[in-house]
PDB file of C-alpha atoms and ligand atoms in Angstrom:
ATOM      1  CA  MET A 153      -0.192  -0.215  -0.220  1.00  0.00           C
ATOM      2  CA  ARG A 154       1.289   3.554  -1.390  1.00  0.00           C
ATOM      3  CA  ILE A 155      -0.156   6.549   2.325  1.00  0.00           C
ATOM      4  CA  ASP A 156       0.230   9.685   0.694  1.00  0.00           C
ATOM      5  CA  ILE A 157       0.761  12.380   3.931  1.00  0.00           C
ATOM      6  CA  VAL A 158       0.012  16.487   3.186  1.00  0.00           C
ATOM      7  CA  THR A 159       0.501  18.885   6.186  1.00  0.00           C
ATOM      8  CA  ILE A 160       2.618  21.560   7.188  1.00  0.00           C
ATOM      9  CA  PHE A 161       4.516  19.293   9.663  1.00  0.00           C
ATOM     10  CA  PRO A 162       5.748  16.486   7.959  1.00  0.00           C
ATOM     11  CA  GLN A 163       8.279  15.732  11.456  1.00  0.00           C
ATOM     12  CA  PHE A 164       5.318  14.621  12.589  1.00  0.00           C
ATOM     13  CA  PHE A 165       5.838  11.837  10.744  1.00  0.00           C
ATOM     14  CA  ASP A 166       9.376  10.759  11.490  1.00  0.00           C
ATOM     15  CA  ILE A 167       6.866   8.698  14.533  1.00  0.00           C
ATOM     16  CA  LEU A 168       5.698   6.500  11.792  1.00  0.00           C
ATOM     17  CA  ASP A 169       9.852   4.956  11.208  1.00  0.00           C
ATOM     18  CA  LEU A 170       9.050   3.257  14.276  1.00  0.00           C
ATOM     19  CA  SER A 171       7.434  -0.145  15.779  1.00  0.00           C
ATOM     20  CA  LEU A 172       5.120  -2.415  13.660  1.00  0.00           C
ATOM     21  CA  LEU A 173       4.711   0.465  10.866  1.00  0.00           C
ATOM     22  CA  GLY A 174       8.400   1.281  10.476  1.00  0.00           C
ATOM     23  CA  LYS A 175       9.103  -2.602  10.050  1.00  0.00           C
ATOM     24  CA  ALA A 176       5.609  -2.846   7.609  1.00  0.00           C
ATOM     25  CA  ARG A 177       7.687   0.158   5.884  1.00  0.00           C
ATOM     26  CA  ALA A 178      11.277  -1.874   5.773  1.00  0.00           C
ATOM     27  CA  GLN A 179       9.495  -4.855   4.590  1.00  0.00           C
ATOM     28  CA  GLY A 180       7.988  -2.853   1.388  1.00  0.00           C
ATOM     29  CA  ILE A 181       4.786  -4.178   2.598  1.00  0.00           C
ATOM     30  CA  ILE A 182       3.756   0.214   3.423  1.00  0.00           C
ATOM     31  CA  ASP A 183       5.832   2.980   0.825  1.00  0.00           C
ATOM     32  CA  LEU A 184       4.818   6.390   2.758  1.00  0.00           C
ATOM     33  CA  HIS A 185       5.420   9.435   0.942  1.00  0.00           C
ATOM     34  CA  VAL A 186       5.196  12.715   3.830  1.00  0.00           C
ATOM     35  CA  HIS A 187       4.908  15.735   1.193  1.00  0.00           C
ATOM     36  CA  ASP A 188       5.065  19.700   3.280  1.00  0.00           C
ATOM     37  CA  LEU A 189       2.659  21.373   1.708  1.00  0.00           C
ATOM     38  CA  ARG A 190       5.255  24.718   2.111  1.00  0.00           C
ATOM     39  CA  ASP A 191       6.714  22.746  -0.567  1.00  0.00           C
ATOM     40  CA  ALA A 192       4.681  24.200  -2.810  1.00  0.00           C
ATOM     41  CA  THR A 193       4.129  27.989  -2.247  1.00  0.00           C
ATOM     42  CA  HIS A 194       5.997  30.031  -4.424  1.00  0.00           C
ATOM     43  CA  ASP A 195       6.553  33.391  -2.258  1.00  0.00           C
ATOM     44  CA  ARG A 196       9.131  34.329   0.039  1.00  0.00           C
ATOM     45  CA  HIS A 197       7.378  33.990   2.987  1.00  0.00           C
ATOM     46  CA  ARG A 198       6.369  30.348   1.934  1.00  0.00           C
ATOM     47  CA  ALA A 199       2.603  31.286   2.721  1.00  0.00           C
ATOM     48  CA  VAL A 200      -0.185  28.094   2.545  1.00  0.00           C
ATOM     49  CA  ASP A 201      -3.245  30.089   4.688  1.00  0.00           C
ATOM     50  CA  ASP A 202      -4.430  33.867   3.676  1.00  0.00           C
ATOM     51  CA  THR A 203      -7.897  35.773   5.289  1.00  0.00           C
ATOM     52  CA  PRO A 204     -12.048  34.280   4.610  1.00  0.00           C
ATOM     53  CA  TYR A 205     -13.747  35.552   2.006  1.00  0.00           C
ATOM     54  CA  GLY A 206     -17.086  36.771   3.653  1.00  0.00           C
ATOM     55  CA  GLY A 207     -14.582  37.660   7.205  1.00  0.00           C
ATOM     56  CA  GLY A 208     -14.892  36.144  10.179  1.00  0.00           C
ATOM     57  CA  ALA A 209     -11.915  34.565  12.430  1.00  0.00           C
ATOM     58  CA  GLY A 210      -8.313  32.985  12.101  1.00  0.00           C
ATOM     59  CA  MET A 211      -7.207  31.737   8.648  1.00  0.00           C
ATOM     60  CA  VAL A 212      -8.140  29.936   4.956  1.00  0.00           C
ATOM     61  CA  MET A 213      -5.139  27.416   3.917  1.00  0.00           C
ATOM     62  CA  LYS A 214      -4.713  28.807   0.151  1.00  0.00           C
ATOM     63  CA  PRO A 215      -6.166  26.454  -2.799  1.00  0.00           C
ATOM     64  CA  GLU A 216      -2.845  26.274  -4.585  1.00  0.00           C
ATOM     65  CA  PRO A 217       0.080  25.302  -2.437  1.00  0.00           C
ATOM     66  CA  TRP A 218      -2.759  22.339  -2.115  1.00  0.00           C
ATOM     67  CA  GLY A 219      -3.633  21.852  -5.838  1.00  0.00           C
ATOM     68  CA  GLU A 220       0.326  21.502  -6.616  1.00  0.00           C
ATOM     69  CA  THR A 221       0.554  19.333  -4.970  1.00  0.00           C
ATOM     70  CA  LEU A 222      -2.198  16.654  -5.249  1.00  0.00           C
ATOM     71  CA  ASP A 223      -1.135  17.243  -8.566  1.00  0.00           C
ATOM     72  CA  ALA A 224       2.258  15.220  -7.589  1.00  0.00           C
ATOM     73  CA  ILE A 225       1.032  12.989  -5.564  1.00  0.00           C
ATOM     74  CA  PHE A 226      -2.312  11.803  -8.292  1.00  0.00           C
ATOM     75  CA  GLU A 227       0.836  11.241 -11.692  1.00  0.00           C
ATOM     76  CA  ALA A 228       2.406   9.198  -8.989  1.00  0.00           C
ATOM     77  CA  SER A 229      -0.440   6.853  -7.746  1.00  0.00           C
ATOM     78  CA  PRO A 230       0.028   3.368  -9.041  1.00  0.00           C
ATOM     79  CA  VAL A 231      -4.398   3.316  -9.862  1.00  0.00           C
ATOM     80  CA  ASP A 232      -6.236   5.544 -11.665  1.00  0.00           C
ATOM     81  CA  SER A 233      -8.726   6.460  -9.018  1.00  0.00           C
ATOM     82  CA  PRO A 234      -6.477   6.912  -5.450  1.00  0.00           C
ATOM     83  CA  LEU A 235      -8.877   7.726  -2.160  1.00  0.00           C
ATOM     84  CA  VAL A 236      -8.035  11.119  -0.977  1.00  0.00           C
ATOM     85  CA  VAL A 237      -8.779  10.966   2.981  1.00  0.00           C
ATOM     86  CA  PHE A 238      -9.344  14.588   4.542  1.00  0.00           C
ATOM     87  CA  PRO A 239      -9.575  14.195   8.659  1.00  0.00           C
ATOM     88  CA  SER A 240     -12.285  16.651   9.768  1.00  0.00           C
ATOM     89  CA  PRO A 241     -15.068  17.226  12.218  1.00  0.00           C
ATOM     90  CA  ALA A 242     -17.080  17.701   9.811  1.00  0.00           C
ATOM     91  CA  GLY A 243     -16.442  13.847   8.536  1.00  0.00           C
ATOM     92  CA  THR A 244     -18.291  10.867   8.765  1.00  0.00           C
ATOM     93  CA  THR A 245     -17.136   8.609  11.579  1.00  0.00           C
ATOM     94  CA  PHE A 246     -13.744   7.186  11.388  1.00  0.00           C
ATOM     95  CA  THR A 247     -14.397   3.025  12.826  1.00  0.00           C
ATOM     96  CA  GLN A 248     -13.029  -0.494  13.393  1.00  0.00           C
ATOM     97  CA  PRO A 249     -15.606  -1.721   9.880  1.00  0.00           C
ATOM     98  CA  TYR A 250     -13.657   1.668   8.090  1.00  0.00           C
ATOM     99  CA  ALA A 251     -10.311   0.832   9.321  1.00  0.00           C
ATOM    100  CA  HIS A 252     -10.913  -2.666   7.843  1.00  0.00           C
ATOM    101  CA  GLU A 253     -12.031  -0.235   4.569  1.00  0.00           C
ATOM    102  CA  LEU A 254      -9.199   1.206   4.460  1.00  0.00           C
ATOM    103  CA  SER A 255      -6.463  -1.651   4.847  1.00  0.00           C
ATOM    104  CA  ARG A 256      -7.395  -3.085   1.345  1.00  0.00           C
ATOM    105  CA  GLU A 257      -6.978   0.178  -0.492  1.00  0.00           C
ATOM    106  CA  SER A 258      -3.871   1.026  -2.567  1.00  0.00           C
ATOM    107  CA  HIS A 259      -3.215   4.160  -1.920  1.00  0.00           C
ATOM    108  CA  ILE A 260      -4.123   6.125   0.884  1.00  0.00           C
ATOM    109  CA  ILE A 261      -3.683  10.477   0.288  1.00  0.00           C
ATOM    110  CA  PHE A 262      -4.238  11.726   3.646  1.00  0.00           C
ATOM    111  CA  GLY A 263      -4.492  15.923   3.768  1.00  0.00           C
ATOM    112  CA  CYS A 264      -4.232  17.429   7.161  1.00  0.00           C
ATOM    113  CA  GLY A 265      -6.325  20.597   7.656  1.00  0.00           C
ATOM    114  CA  ARG A 266      -5.136  23.611   9.748  1.00  0.00           C
ATOM    115  CA  TYR A 267      -5.623  27.109  10.726  1.00  0.00           C
ATOM    116  CA  GLU A 268      -9.548  26.727  10.064  1.00  0.00           C
ATOM    117  CA  GLY A 269      -9.693  24.479   7.672  1.00  0.00           C
ATOM    118  CA  ILE A 270      -8.948  24.198   3.889  1.00  0.00           C
ATOM    119  CA  ASP A 271     -10.541  26.450   0.918  1.00  0.00           C
ATOM    120  CA  GLN A 272     -13.595  24.949  -0.284  1.00  0.00           C
ATOM    121  CA  ARG A 273     -12.542  24.301  -3.813  1.00  0.00           C
ATOM    122  CA  VAL A 274      -9.934  21.290  -3.155  1.00  0.00           C
ATOM    123  CA  PHE A 275     -12.230  19.076  -2.026  1.00  0.00           C
ATOM    124  CA  GLU A 276     -13.760  19.080  -5.304  1.00  0.00           C
ATOM    125  CA  TYR A 277     -10.944  19.704  -7.115  1.00  0.00           C
ATOM    126  CA  ALA A 278      -9.213  16.523  -5.502  1.00  0.00           C
ATOM    127  CA  ALA A 279     -13.072  14.839  -5.608  1.00  0.00           C
ATOM    128  CA  SER A 280     -13.047  15.514  -9.972  1.00  0.00           C
ATOM    129  CA  ARG A 281      -9.776  13.501  -9.996  1.00  0.00           C
ATOM    130  CA  ALA A 282      -9.879  10.399  -6.857  1.00  0.00           C
ATOM    131  CA  ARG A 283     -12.522   9.309  -4.188  1.00  0.00           C
ATOM    132  CA  VAL A 284     -12.775  11.941  -1.720  1.00  0.00           C
ATOM    133  CA  GLN A 285     -13.774  11.621   2.094  1.00  0.00           C
ATOM    134  CA  LEU A 286     -14.579  13.596   5.203  1.00  0.00           C
ATOM    135  CA  VAL A 287     -13.725  11.193   8.237  1.00  0.00           C
ATOM    136  CA  SER A 288     -13.749  12.465  11.781  1.00  0.00           C
ATOM    137  CA  LEU A 289     -12.355  10.741  14.600  1.00  0.00           C
ATOM    138  CA  GLY A 290     -14.784  12.399  17.620  1.00  0.00           C
ATOM    139  CA  ASP A 291     -16.471  15.899  18.133  1.00  0.00           C
ATOM    140  CA  TYR A 292     -14.076  17.609  19.551  1.00  0.00           C
ATOM    141  CA  VAL A 293     -12.323  20.041  18.095  1.00  0.00           C
ATOM    142  CA  LEU A 294      -8.345  19.456  17.575  1.00  0.00           C
ATOM    143  CA  ASN A 295      -6.073  22.432  15.755  1.00  0.00           C
ATOM    144  CA  GLY A 296      -4.948  19.765  12.961  1.00  0.00           C
ATOM    145  CA  GLY A 297      -5.176  16.549  11.395  1.00  0.00           C
ATOM    146  CA  GLU A 298      -1.719  15.349  11.999  1.00  0.00           C
ATOM    147  CA  VAL A 299      -3.125  13.967  15.056  1.00  0.00           C
ATOM    148  CA  ALA A 300      -6.069  12.084  13.417  1.00  0.00           C
ATOM    149  CA  VAL A 301      -4.534  10.867  10.609  1.00  0.00           C
ATOM    150  CA  MET A 302      -2.050   9.042  12.740  1.00  0.00           C
ATOM    151  CA  ALA A 303      -4.907   7.397  14.330  1.00  0.00           C
ATOM    152  CA  MET A 304      -6.668   6.652  10.960  1.00  0.00           C
ATOM    153  CA  ILE A 305      -2.640   4.893   9.672  1.00  0.00           C
ATOM    154  CA  GLU A 306      -2.309   2.833  13.296  1.00  0.00           C
ATOM    155  CA  ALA A 307      -6.080   1.574  13.480  1.00  0.00           C
ATOM    156  CA  PHE A 308      -5.790   0.106   9.480  1.00  0.00           C
ATOM    157  CA  GLY A 309      -1.623  -0.444   9.356  1.00  0.00           C
ATOM    158  CA  ARG A 310      -2.223  -2.814  12.389  1.00  0.00           C
ATOM    159  CA  LEU A 311      -5.068  -4.936   9.749  1.00  0.00           C
ATOM    160  CA  ILE A 312      -2.984  -5.121   6.687  1.00  0.00           C
ATOM    161  CA  PRO A 313      -1.418  -8.435   6.044  1.00  0.00           C
ATOM    162  CA  GLY A 314       1.498  -8.696   6.823  1.00  0.00           C
ATOM    163  CA  VAL A 315       2.059  -6.042   9.741  1.00  0.00           C
ATOM    164  CA  VAL A 316       1.023  -7.952  12.677  1.00  0.00           C
ATOM    165  CA  GLY A 317       2.816 -11.441  13.021  1.00  0.00           C
ATOM    166  CA  ASN A 318       0.344 -12.881  14.824  1.00  0.00           C
ATOM    167  CA  PRO A 319      -3.215 -12.193  13.012  1.00  0.00           C
ATOM    168  CA  GLU A 320      -4.876 -14.223  15.925  1.00  0.00           C
ATOM    169  CA  SER A 321      -4.235 -11.289  17.850  1.00  0.00           C
ATOM    170  CA  LEU A 322      -6.723  -9.244  15.761  1.00  0.00           C
ATOM    171  CA  VAL A 323      -9.610 -11.073  16.616  1.00  0.00           C
ATOM    172  CA  GLU A 324     -10.344 -10.837  19.998  1.00  0.00           C
ATOM    173  CA  GLU A 325      -9.795  -6.710  19.922  1.00  0.00           C
ATOM    174  CA  SER A 326     -11.515  -4.276  21.163  1.00  0.00           C
ATOM    175  CA  HIS A 327     -14.735  -3.732  18.917  1.00  0.00           C
ATOM    176  CA  GLU A 328     -13.882  -6.537  15.953  1.00  0.00           C
ATOM    177  CA  GLN A 329     -17.419  -7.926  17.136  1.00  0.00           C
ATOM    178  CA  GLY A 330     -19.307  -5.432  18.172  1.00  0.00           C
ATOM    179  CA  LEU A 331     -17.998  -5.958  22.361  1.00  0.00           C
ATOM    180  CA  LEU A 332     -15.456  -4.067  24.077  1.00  0.00           C
ATOM    181  CA  GLU A 333     -12.351  -6.776  25.527  1.00  0.00           C
ATOM    182  CA  TYR A 334     -12.493  -9.457  27.941  1.00  0.00           C
ATOM    183  CA  PRO A 335      -9.970  -8.010  30.987  1.00  0.00           C
ATOM    184  CA  SER A 336      -6.343  -9.996  30.610  1.00  0.00           C
ATOM    185  CA  TYR A 337      -4.016 -11.014  33.139  1.00  0.00           C
ATOM    186  CA  THR A 338      -0.956 -12.076  33.556  1.00  0.00           C
ATOM    187  CA  LYS A 339       1.560 -13.819  35.655  1.00  0.00           C
ATOM    188  CA  PRO A 340       2.383 -13.559  38.955  1.00  0.00           C
ATOM    189  CA  ALA A 341      -1.008 -15.118  40.103  1.00  0.00           C
ATOM    190  CA  VAL A 342      -1.528 -12.802  42.952  1.00  0.00           C
ATOM    191  CA  TRP A 343       0.241  -9.080  42.736  1.00  0.00           C
ATOM    192  CA  ARG A 344      -0.499  -7.679  45.814  1.00  0.00           C
ATOM    193  CA  ASP A 345      -3.348  -9.541  46.811  1.00  0.00           C
ATOM    194  CA  ARG A 346      -5.075  -9.675  44.020  1.00  0.00           C
ATOM    195  CA  GLU A 347      -5.281 -12.859  42.822  1.00  0.00           C
ATOM    196  CA  VAL A 348      -6.203 -13.302  38.470  1.00  0.00           C
ATOM    197  CA  PRO A 349      -9.548 -15.429  38.117  1.00  0.00           C
ATOM    198  CA  SER A 350      -9.074 -19.184  38.978  1.00  0.00           C
ATOM    199  CA  ILE A 351     -11.164 -19.686  35.708  1.00  0.00           C
ATOM    200  CA  LEU A 352      -7.399 -18.430  33.956  1.00  0.00           C
ATOM    201  CA  LEU A 353      -5.476 -20.638  35.604  1.00  0.00           C
ATOM    202  CA  SER A 354      -8.076 -24.153  35.084  1.00  0.00           C
ATOM    203  CA  GLY A 355      -6.447 -24.542  31.671  1.00  0.00           C
ATOM    204  CA  HIS A 356     -10.906 -25.916  29.783  1.00  0.00           C
ATOM    205  CA  HIS A 357     -10.073 -23.782  26.542  1.00  0.00           C
ATOM    206  CA  ALA A 358     -14.082 -23.834  26.537  1.00  0.00           C
ATOM    207  CA  ASN A 359     -14.985 -22.438  29.417  1.00  0.00           C
ATOM    208  CA  ILE A 360     -11.968 -20.221  29.110  1.00  0.00           C
ATOM    209  CA  ALA A 361     -13.313 -19.515  26.426  1.00  0.00           C
ATOM    210  CA  ALA A 362     -17.252 -18.311  27.776  1.00  0.00           C
ATOM    211  CA  TRP A 363     -15.420 -16.775  30.387  1.00  0.00           C
ATOM    212  CA  ARG A 364     -14.208 -14.370  28.377  1.00  0.00           C
ATOM    213  CA  HIS A 365     -16.971 -13.791  25.954  1.00  0.00           C
ATOM    214  CA  GLU A 366     -18.493 -13.635  29.608  1.00  0.00           C
ATOM    215  CA  GLN A 367     -16.748 -11.170  30.679  1.00  0.00           C
ATOM    216  CA  GLN A 368     -17.127  -8.711  27.081  1.00  0.00           C
ATOM    217  CA  VAL A 369     -20.633  -9.158  27.124  1.00  0.00           C
ATOM    218  CA  GLU A 370     -20.643  -7.493  30.612  1.00  0.00           C
ATOM    219  CA  ARG A 371     -18.172  -5.188  30.238  1.00  0.00           C
ATOM    220  CA  THR A 372     -20.005  -3.422  26.407  1.00  0.00           C
ATOM    221  CA  GLN A 373     -23.633  -3.436  28.504  1.00  0.00           C
ATOM    222  CA  ARG A 374     -22.227  -1.591  31.573  1.00  0.00           C
ATOM    223  CA  VAL A 375     -19.552   1.351  29.207  1.00  0.00           C
ATOM    224  CA  ARG A 376     -20.925   1.247  25.890  1.00  0.00           C
ATOM    225  CA  PRO A 377     -24.622   0.413  25.823  1.00  0.00           C
ATOM    226  CA  ASP A 378     -25.047   1.928  22.687  1.00  0.00           C
ATOM    227  CA  LEU A 379     -23.038  -0.780  21.100  1.00  0.00           C
ATOM    228  CA  TYR A 380     -23.866  -3.312  23.581  1.00  0.00           C
ATOM    229  CA  ALA A 381     -27.799  -2.621  22.033  1.00  0.00           C
ATOM    230  CA  ALA A 382     -25.902  -2.844  17.990  1.00  0.00           C
ATOM    231  CA  TRP A 383     -24.703  -6.562  19.095  1.00  0.00           C
ATOM    232  CA  ALA A 384     -27.590  -7.229  20.670  1.00  0.00           C
ATOM    233  CA  ASN A 385     -29.826  -6.877  17.749  1.00  0.00           C
ATOM    234  CA  GLU A 386     -27.201  -8.980  15.286  1.00  0.00           C
ATOM    235  CA  GLN A 387     -27.344 -11.763  18.190  1.00  0.00           C
TER     236      GLN A 387
HETATM  237  N1  JBK B 447     -12.169  16.948  15.111  1.00  0.00           N
HETATM  238  C1  JBK B 447     -11.369  16.981  14.290  1.00  0.00           C
HETATM  239  C2  JBK B 447     -10.454  18.644  14.239  1.00  0.00           C
HETATM  240  O1  JBK B 447     -11.083  19.560  14.607  1.00  0.00           O
HETATM  241  C3  JBK B 447      -9.267  18.271  13.685  1.00  0.00           C
HETATM  242  C4  JBK B 447      -8.694  17.637  12.132  1.00  0.00           C
HETATM  243  C5  JBK B 447      -9.175  16.388  12.492  1.00  0.00           C
HETATM  244  C6  JBK B 447     -10.697  15.816  13.885  1.00  0.00           C
HETATM  245  N2  JBK B 447     -10.713  15.041  13.772  1.00  0.00           N
HETATM  246  O2  JBK B 447     -10.445  13.872  12.105  1.00  0.00           O
HETATM  247  O3  JBK B 447     -12.094  14.700  14.277  1.00  0.00           O
END
């Protein structure tokens, strides 16, 4: 998978050299390109923003640098119709099913907005050349899209075949089957007078699996009644 990220803070993504995603890049599973939007400016101040038409506080990201950067990425794309994802509070909610969808893409371009946002014509232009999605991590305000892009890449990157060593470990995660994950324990069996549930020491795999599922259902009903209702409706 090719991933392109357009940002005014390219160093933000240096962290993607680390951990599983860094290994996936070294193995050629992920081909990452980070683009500094300011490289597509041609004035002394390398300006990427300007005052909003119609007035109002803050600044808006200028369309020209975006157009020039996106055109170069489209030209280099290995596919006819890449997916362009703009993290945005005005987007559809990012979910685990959507992470699975992203993990099956061949080329994803992330556009990180800053300031009061990106000139609307950038989304319109991008949609004339590719598939465009505005995607939200949640209903809160961030200063820009970089943190959201990092979270999304972490979420779908681990689902790409070959990135996680043991694919089994992807199955029993929160949200994978609509339930939150069960509580986990490791050695020692007793820690500060707190014992590991005896069922987990029984070696009886069927009973352990049943106990873990009960824990998932109980935790989901208690912590996320919304998820529990959707799950129960599917049973
Ligand atoms: N919420 C938010 C934002 O305020 C700015 C950029 C991206 C997001 N988001 O993806 O949720």
